[in-house]
Amino acid sequence: MAHTDFDKEEREQIYQDFKEAVNMTPSELEEWLKTDESKEVGYKEEDADESVGHESGRKIIKILHTKKADLTDADYAHMRKVVGYVHRHTAQRPSGNIEDTPWRYSLKNWGHEPKQ
């Protein structure tokens, strides 16, 4: 599902949506990804050591450390995937205290802290 050659408007929209969806700093996300909670949640591909969300978190850190002008189509494709995930997942917010829920941990792997 690789989409290439995003036009300028698409890139700008994706960039803005990504900045809205990802509300953790690179250092917050790096620290989070080191936790057991981070590693325990999320879907794992067969034979994978790491969940899709955890891998996504590492890509997000790389994107956050990249100058906007240096972002590639692959970066924009991942940013769009992150935005979609965060939007879908936040819509499924469980009732009650979300502090220690897999729902919150999964979102944090994708760079979004729902408690902020």
Short mmCIF file of C-alpha atoms in Angstrom, two decimals:
data_model
loop_
_atom_site.label_atom_id
_atom_site.label_comp_id
_atom_site.label_asym_id
_atom_site.label_seq_id
_atom_site.Cartn_x
_atom_site.Cartn_y
_atom_site.Cartn_z
CA MET A 1 0.00 0.00 0.00
CA ALA A 2 2.90 2.31 -0.70
CA HIS A 3 1.78 5.68 -1.90
CA THR A 4 4.42 7.85 -3.45
CA ASP A 5 4.64 11.33 -4.84
CA PHE A 6 2.51 13.16 -2.30
CA ASP A 7 1.82 16.63 -3.60
CA LYS A 8 2.66 19.70 -1.56
CA GLU A 9 -0.87 20.08 -0.18
CA GLU A 10 -1.06 16.42 0.83
CA ARG A 11 2.31 16.65 2.56
CA GLU A 12 1.23 19.76 4.47
CA GLN A 13 -2.06 18.17 5.57
CA ILE A 14 -0.33 14.96 6.66
CA TYR A 15 2.33 16.97 8.50
CA GLN A 16 -0.26 19.04 10.40
CA ASP A 17 -2.37 15.97 11.25
CA PHE A 18 0.74 14.13 12.44
CA LYS A 19 1.80 17.05 14.65
CA GLU A 20 -1.68 17.00 16.18
CA ALA A 21 -1.82 13.24 16.67
CA VAL A 22 1.70 12.81 18.06
CA ASN A 23 1.72 14.72 21.33
CA MET A 24 4.77 13.06 22.90
CA THR A 25 8.27 14.44 22.49
CA PRO A 26 10.96 12.20 20.99
CA SER A 27 12.55 11.79 24.42
CA GLU A 28 9.22 10.92 26.08
CA LEU A 29 8.57 8.36 23.38
CA GLU A 30 12.09 6.91 23.63
CA GLU A 31 11.69 6.48 27.39
CA TRP A 32 8.23 4.94 26.97
CA LEU A 33 9.41 2.41 24.37
CA LYS A 34 11.94 1.07 26.91
CA THR A 35 9.17 0.07 29.33
CA ASP A 36 7.74 -3.43 29.73
CA GLU A 37 4.24 -2.00 29.30
CA SER A 38 5.19 -0.67 25.90
CA LYS A 39 6.61 -3.99 24.78
CA GLU A 40 3.66 -6.06 26.05
CA VAL A 41 0.89 -4.45 24.00
CA GLY A 42 0.06 -4.47 20.36
CA TYR A 43 -0.19 -6.81 17.43
CA LYS A 44 2.89 -8.78 16.46
CA GLU A 45 3.49 -10.15 12.98
CA GLU A 46 4.26 -13.85 12.96
CA ASP A 47 7.89 -14.45 13.97
CA ALA A 48 8.33 -10.79 14.96
CA ASP A 49 10.07 -9.81 18.19
CA GLU A 50 8.39 -6.45 18.25
CA SER A 51 4.80 -5.28 17.91
CA VAL A 52 3.73 -3.16 14.96
CA GLY A 53 3.08 -0.23 17.30
CA HIS A 54 6.46 -0.52 19.00
CA GLU A 55 8.20 -0.51 15.64
CA SER A 56 6.03 2.45 14.65
CA GLY A 57 7.19 4.31 17.76
CA ARG A 58 10.80 3.94 16.66
CA LYS A 59 9.91 5.28 13.20
CA ILE A 60 8.05 8.20 14.79
CA ILE A 61 11.14 9.14 16.82
CA LYS A 62 13.19 9.14 13.61
CA ILE A 63 10.57 11.31 11.87
CA LEU A 64 10.45 13.74 14.80
CA HIS A 65 14.24 14.11 14.59
CA THR A 66 14.10 14.77 10.83
CA LYS A 67 13.84 18.26 9.39
CA LYS A 68 10.54 18.77 7.60
CA ALA A 69 12.36 19.46 4.32
CA ASP A 70 14.18 16.12 4.60
CA LEU A 71 11.08 13.94 5.12
CA THR A 72 10.61 11.29 2.42
CA ASP A 73 7.46 9.87 0.85
CA ALA A 74 7.98 6.82 3.05
CA ASP A 75 8.01 9.11 6.10
CA TYR A 76 4.80 10.78 4.95
CA ALA A 77 3.20 7.40 4.32
CA HIS A 78 4.08 6.34 7.88
CA MET A 79 2.89 9.67 9.28
CA ARG A 80 -0.46 9.15 7.55
CA LYS A 81 -0.65 5.63 9.02
CA VAL A 82 0.06 7.05 12.51
CA VAL A 83 -2.69 9.66 12.14
CA GLY A 84 -5.18 7.00 11.04
CA TYR A 85 -4.26 4.72 13.93
CA VAL A 86 -4.49 7.47 16.55
CA HIS A 87 -7.84 8.70 15.21
CA ARG A 88 -9.35 5.19 15.08
CA HIS A 89 -7.99 4.20 18.46
CA THR A 90 -8.98 7.37 20.33
CA ALA A 91 -12.53 6.85 19.08
CA GLN A 92 -12.53 3.50 20.95
CA ARG A 93 -11.66 5.02 24.32
CA PRO A 94 -12.77 2.69 27.11
CA SER A 95 -14.88 4.01 29.94
CA GLY A 96 -13.43 4.54 33.37
CA ASN A 97 -9.83 5.08 34.39
CA ILE A 98 -7.49 4.70 31.40
CA GLU A 99 -4.26 4.96 33.43
CA ASP A 100 -3.15 1.32 33.21
CA THR A 101 -4.95 0.11 30.11
CA PRO A 102 -3.58 -1.64 27.03
CA TRP A 103 -5.59 0.95 25.07
CA ARG A 104 -3.49 3.80 26.47
CA TYR A 105 -0.23 1.86 26.17
CA SER A 106 -0.92 1.09 22.50
CA LEU A 107 -1.62 4.74 21.76
CA LYS A 108 1.58 5.77 23.50
CA ASN A 109 3.53 3.36 21.26
CA TRP A 110 2.14 5.41 18.37
CA GLY A 111 3.30 8.66 20.01
CA HIS A 112 -0.04 9.72 21.49
CA GLU A 113 -0.58 10.19 25.23
CA PRO A 114 -4.38 10.33 25.65
CA LYS A 115 -4.08 11.84 29.14
CA GLN A 116 -2.60 15.13 27.88
#
